Amino acid sequence: MALTTPLAPHPADRLTGTDWPALAGELDAFGCAPTGPLLTPDECAGIAALYEEVRHFRSTVDMARHRFGSGQYRYFQEPFPALVAGLREALYPRLLPVARDWAARLSRPAPWPDTLAEWLELCHRAGQTRPTPILLRYGPGDWNALHRDLYGELVFPLQVVIGLDAPGTDYTGGEFLMVEQRPRAQSRGTSVTLRQGHGLVFTTSDRPVTSARGWSAAPMRHGVSTVRGGRRHTLGLVFHDAA
């Protein structure tokens, strides 16, 4: 199944359906925020179908074997499918202002240049050369433990997951989960049902929160609740490569 057609919009044009200032506000408040539609149902099906074509991937991870949960995911190898590469490249500059703003509030370095290509070159010079776009598959009873996607010293603080199947039709359960560790308080959880073709931007590691001393970092982890039935695929776009 083709992932693009001659009439398919350019990846950057797909981002116009998202209110980016509103998205930045939701990221500030919750550490995650939904985008508008990024893929058509046919494109979602095409990307999900790639899971059976192992030539597109550099490795497969069995989550139960590594005690990460249950289910499987596969890391793409280069060259990526055009739509996967295009979305990753188009999303990076949209998320860059939030990344830099968060770094300023937390008095952290902001090493991210203006383009994804320049940033990945910095990752590669630091020994982080393995590509990280990922295709995940969950079946009944599968789940993903709370975690962070940190693959080396160089980290981009935001990432995107795109739902490839229709919740309630193709699968049930399998909500995206985030848990925020709050200082001197109980943790706070957020649950999101991923709409088919829509993305969810979320923090890789933490988010800035106000404190008595100004700003502090609230650690956050993400995962997936148990899939009760059907099959759930998602496309994960991480903007730093792995060591």
Tab-separated table of C-alpha atoms in Angstrom:
chain	number	residue	atom	x	y	z
A	1	MET	CA	0.000	0.000	0.000
A	2	ALA	CA	1.402	3.382	-0.979
A	3	LEU	CA	2.192	5.794	1.835
A	4	THR	CA	1.822	8.871	-0.339
A	5	THR	CA	-0.022	9.737	-3.547
A	6	PRO	CA	0.651	12.482	-6.127
A	7	LEU	CA	-2.152	14.517	-4.496
A	8	ALA	CA	-1.060	13.914	-0.891
A	9	PRO	CA	-0.206	17.110	0.984
A	10	HIS	CA	3.381	17.867	1.871
A	11	PRO	CA	4.155	16.852	5.491
A	12	ALA	CA	4.527	20.508	6.515
A	13	ASP	CA	1.058	21.280	5.103
A	14	ARG	CA	-0.452	18.600	7.356
A	15	LEU	CA	0.476	20.655	10.423
A	16	THR	CA	-1.788	23.586	9.541
A	17	GLY	CA	-4.763	21.886	11.190
A	18	THR	CA	-3.178	22.247	14.628
A	19	ASP	CA	-3.488	25.326	16.852
A	20	TRP	CA	0.155	25.454	17.890
A	21	PRO	CA	-0.128	28.235	20.532
A	22	ALA	CA	-2.963	26.272	22.168
A	23	LEU	CA	-0.898	23.091	21.955
A	24	ALA	CA	2.008	24.844	23.708
A	25	GLY	CA	-0.369	25.900	26.470
A	26	GLU	CA	-1.589	22.327	26.972
A	27	LEU	CA	1.999	21.074	27.055
A	28	ASP	CA	2.731	23.605	29.793
A	29	ALA	CA	-0.281	22.466	31.800
A	30	PHE	CA	-0.212	18.700	31.322
A	31	GLY	CA	3.043	17.667	29.635
A	32	CYS	CA	1.113	16.348	26.608
A	33	ALA	CA	-1.199	17.812	23.960
A	34	PRO	CA	-3.030	16.473	20.870
A	35	THR	CA	-2.400	17.644	17.320
A	36	GLY	CA	-4.869	17.871	14.492
A	37	PRO	CA	-5.008	15.117	11.849
A	38	LEU	CA	-1.586	14.251	10.406
A	39	LEU	CA	-2.386	11.083	8.423
A	40	THR	CA	-5.376	9.783	6.490
A	41	PRO	CA	-6.870	6.378	7.415
A	42	ASP	CA	-5.320	4.854	4.272
A	43	GLU	CA	-1.903	6.259	5.208
A	44	CYS	CA	-2.310	4.907	8.732
A	45	ALA	CA	-3.080	1.465	7.327
A	46	GLY	CA	-0.090	1.678	5.007
A	47	ILE	CA	2.334	2.515	7.785
A	48	ALA	CA	0.885	-0.167	10.088
A	49	ALA	CA	1.273	-2.743	7.303
A	50	LEU	CA	5.009	-2.040	7.185
A	51	TYR	CA	5.346	-3.969	10.445
A	52	GLU	CA	5.368	-7.207	8.425
A	53	GLU	CA	8.182	-5.965	6.150
A	54	VAL	CA	11.277	-6.465	8.302
A	55	ARG	CA	13.554	-4.845	5.719
A	56	HIS	CA	12.339	-1.442	6.946
A	57	PHE	CA	13.655	-2.003	10.487
A	58	ARG	CA	16.989	-2.219	12.263
A	59	SER	CA	15.766	-4.140	15.334
A	60	THR	CA	12.732	-5.669	17.025
A	61	VAL	CA	12.110	-5.493	20.773
A	62	ASP	CA	9.938	-7.996	22.648
A	63	MET	CA	8.714	-6.011	25.636
A	64	ALA	CA	7.950	-9.013	27.860
A	65	ARG	CA	11.471	-10.372	27.416
A	66	HIS	CA	12.943	-7.109	28.699
A	67	ARG	CA	10.242	-6.620	31.356
A	68	PHE	CA	9.048	-3.451	29.578
A	69	GLY	CA	5.452	-4.693	29.481
A	70	SER	CA	3.962	-6.905	26.767
A	71	GLY	CA	3.890	-6.436	22.991
A	72	GLN	CA	6.486	-5.592	20.349
A	73	TYR	CA	8.029	-2.611	18.676
A	74	ARG	CA	10.435	-2.132	15.794
A	75	TYR	CA	12.923	0.655	15.136
A	76	PHE	CA	13.000	1.903	11.551
A	77	GLN	CA	16.284	1.878	9.698
A	78	GLU	CA	17.309	4.460	7.125
A	79	PRO	CA	16.147	5.340	4.578
A	80	PHE	CA	12.804	5.867	6.284
A	81	PRO	CA	9.509	5.760	4.395
A	82	ALA	CA	9.047	9.235	2.908
A	83	LEU	CA	6.018	10.078	5.034
A	84	VAL	CA	7.736	9.060	8.286
A	85	ALA	CA	10.834	11.101	7.456
A	86	GLY	CA	8.788	14.072	6.261
A	87	LEU	CA	6.607	14.256	9.375
A	88	ARG	CA	9.617	14.031	11.670
A	89	GLU	CA	11.376	16.834	9.792
A	90	ALA	CA	8.258	19.037	9.652
A	91	LEU	CA	7.334	18.606	13.325
A	92	TYR	CA	10.767	19.477	14.703
A	93	PRO	CA	10.681	23.257	13.987
A	94	ARG	CA	7.098	23.447	15.309
A	95	LEU	CA	8.224	21.992	18.639
A	96	LEU	CA	11.535	23.830	18.833
A	97	PRO	CA	10.111	27.069	20.367
A	98	VAL	CA	8.560	25.073	23.224
A	99	ALA	CA	11.810	23.176	23.793
A	100	ARG	CA	13.807	26.401	23.971
A	101	ASP	CA	11.240	28.086	26.205
A	102	TRP	CA	11.275	25.175	28.657
A	103	ALA	CA	15.075	25.164	28.709
A	104	ALA	CA	15.121	28.896	29.493
A	105	ARG	CA	12.670	28.484	32.368
A	106	LEU	CA	14.707	25.646	33.839
A	107	SER	CA	18.061	27.431	33.272
A	108	ARG	CA	19.258	24.589	31.071
A	109	PRO	CA	21.315	24.620	27.869
A	110	ALA	CA	19.294	24.708	24.643
A	111	PRO	CA	21.618	22.956	22.162
A	112	TRP	CA	19.004	22.441	19.446
A	113	PRO	CA	19.729	24.162	16.100
A	114	ASP	CA	17.052	25.363	13.715
A	115	THR	CA	16.748	22.189	11.628
A	116	LEU	CA	16.420	18.512	12.436
A	117	ALA	CA	19.310	17.667	10.110
A	118	GLU	CA	21.664	19.919	12.068
A	119	TRP	CA	20.486	18.488	15.383
A	120	LEU	CA	20.913	14.878	14.230
A	121	GLU	CA	24.419	15.729	13.032
A	122	LEU	CA	25.228	16.828	16.590
A	123	CYS	CA	23.785	13.563	17.883
A	124	HIS	CA	25.934	11.565	15.461
A	125	ARG	CA	29.094	13.430	16.438
A	126	ALA	CA	28.331	12.485	20.041
A	127	GLY	CA	28.083	8.810	19.107
A	128	GLN	CA	24.261	8.692	18.928
A	129	THR	CA	23.939	7.256	15.424
A	130	ARG	CA	21.083	4.737	15.631
A	131	PRO	CA	17.749	6.009	14.254
A	132	THR	CA	14.818	6.112	16.663
A	133	PRO	CA	11.520	6.373	14.697
A	134	ILE	CA	9.528	3.411	15.946
A	135	LEU	CA	6.494	1.332	14.996
A	136	LEU	CA	4.682	-0.311	17.912
A	137	ARG	CA	2.180	-3.185	17.870
A	138	TYR	CA	-0.043	-4.289	20.752
A	139	GLY	CA	-2.535	-7.155	20.900
A	140	PRO	CA	-4.993	-8.295	23.576
A	141	GLY	CA	-3.383	-8.192	27.014
A	142	ASP	CA	-0.398	-6.101	25.849
A	143	TRP	CA	0.728	-2.954	27.653
A	144	ASN	CA	3.747	-0.675	27.985
A	145	ALA	CA	5.380	0.103	31.316
A	146	LEU	CA	5.942	3.712	32.378
A	147	HIS	CA	9.290	4.865	31.017
A	148	ARG	CA	11.319	7.613	29.347
A	149	ASP	CA	12.937	7.440	25.905
A	150	LEU	CA	16.452	8.579	26.811
A	151	TYR	CA	19.062	7.114	24.474
A	152	GLY	CA	22.176	9.166	25.256
A	153	GLU	CA	23.365	12.484	26.628
A	154	LEU	CA	21.744	14.527	23.833
A	155	VAL	CA	17.972	14.648	24.249
A	156	PHE	CA	15.180	16.580	22.559
A	157	PRO	CA	12.592	17.265	25.272
A	158	LEU	CA	9.457	16.535	23.209
A	159	GLN	CA	8.305	13.660	21.039
A	160	VAL	CA	5.210	12.629	19.087
A	161	VAL	CA	3.113	9.470	18.898
A	162	ILE	CA	0.545	9.017	16.108
A	163	GLY	CA	-2.396	6.613	16.363
A	164	LEU	CA	-2.658	4.276	13.368
A	165	ASP	CA	-5.824	2.360	14.313
A	166	ALA	CA	-9.332	3.490	15.281
A	167	PRO	CA	-10.019	3.188	19.027
A	168	GLY	CA	-13.285	1.475	19.825
A	169	THR	CA	-13.325	-0.128	16.360
A	170	ASP	CA	-9.931	-1.723	15.773
A	171	TYR	CA	-9.084	-2.114	19.459
A	172	THR	CA	-10.311	-1.354	22.968
A	173	GLY	CA	-8.275	-0.231	25.968
A	174	GLY	CA	-4.715	0.804	25.159
A	175	GLU	CA	-4.940	4.391	26.390
A	176	PHE	CA	-1.767	6.491	26.358
A	177	LEU	CA	-0.699	7.183	29.946
A	178	MET	CA	1.434	9.865	31.553
A	179	VAL	CA	2.369	10.090	35.231
A	180	GLU	CA	3.869	13.222	36.723
A	181	GLN	CA	5.895	13.025	39.916
A	182	ARG	CA	5.009	16.091	41.972
A	183	PRO	CA	7.250	17.427	44.746
A	184	ARG	CA	5.936	16.650	48.234
A	185	ALA	CA	2.641	15.397	46.766
A	186	GLN	CA	1.054	12.322	45.223
A	187	SER	CA	1.750	11.659	41.545
A	188	ARG	CA	-0.728	12.870	38.915
A	189	GLY	CA	-1.880	10.695	36.020
A	190	THR	CA	-3.209	11.612	32.569
A	191	SER	CA	-4.962	9.223	30.169
A	192	VAL	CA	-5.421	9.957	26.448
A	193	THR	CA	-7.202	7.942	23.770
A	194	LEU	CA	-5.240	8.355	20.527
A	195	ARG	CA	-7.452	9.215	17.557
A	196	GLN	CA	-6.560	7.524	14.289
A	197	GLY	CA	-4.231	9.718	12.255
A	198	HIS	CA	-3.846	12.289	15.029
A	199	GLY	CA	-0.676	12.903	16.981
A	200	LEU	CA	0.050	13.475	20.637
A	201	VAL	CA	3.016	15.640	21.590
A	202	PHE	CA	4.435	14.796	24.994
A	203	THR	CA	7.463	15.453	27.141
A	204	THR	CA	10.398	13.087	26.880
A	205	SER	CA	11.482	13.482	30.499
A	206	ASP	CA	9.943	16.354	32.480
A	207	ARG	CA	8.144	19.696	32.255
A	208	PRO	CA	8.686	23.057	33.980
A	209	VAL	CA	6.395	23.834	36.911
A	210	THR	CA	6.284	26.868	39.172
A	211	SER	CA	7.806	26.508	42.607
A	212	ALA	CA	8.736	28.679	45.560
A	213	ARG	CA	12.129	29.201	43.931
A	214	GLY	CA	10.803	30.026	40.470
A	215	TRP	CA	10.782	27.057	38.114
A	216	SER	CA	11.557	23.408	38.782
A	217	ALA	CA	11.394	20.247	36.679
A	218	ALA	CA	8.534	17.816	37.287
A	219	PRO	CA	9.650	14.313	36.199
A	220	MET	CA	7.204	12.530	33.886
A	221	ARG	CA	6.969	9.029	32.434
A	222	HIS	CA	4.710	7.599	29.754
A	223	GLY	CA	3.261	4.205	28.906
A	224	VAL	CA	0.200	2.407	27.522
A	225	SER	CA	-2.661	0.780	29.452
A	226	THR	CA	-3.642	-2.824	28.765
A	227	VAL	CA	-5.230	-3.486	25.374
A	228	ARG	CA	-8.478	-5.327	26.056
A	229	GLY	CA	-9.185	-6.473	22.514
A	230	GLY	CA	-8.088	-6.023	18.898
A	231	ARG	CA	-4.767	-4.726	17.665
A	232	ARG	CA	-3.232	-1.297	18.250
A	233	HIS	CA	-0.412	0.226	16.136
A	234	THR	CA	1.290	3.554	16.750
A	235	LEU	CA	4.084	5.482	15.066
A	236	GLY	CA	6.576	7.048	17.472
A	237	LEU	CA	8.719	10.011	16.403
A	238	VAL	CA	11.653	10.704	18.709
A	239	PHE	CA	13.835	13.632	17.660
A	240	HIS	CA	17.182	12.436	19.007
A	241	ASP	CA	19.051	9.358	17.814
A	242	ALA	CA	20.401	6.598	20.047
A	243	ALA	CA	23.901	5.632	21.149
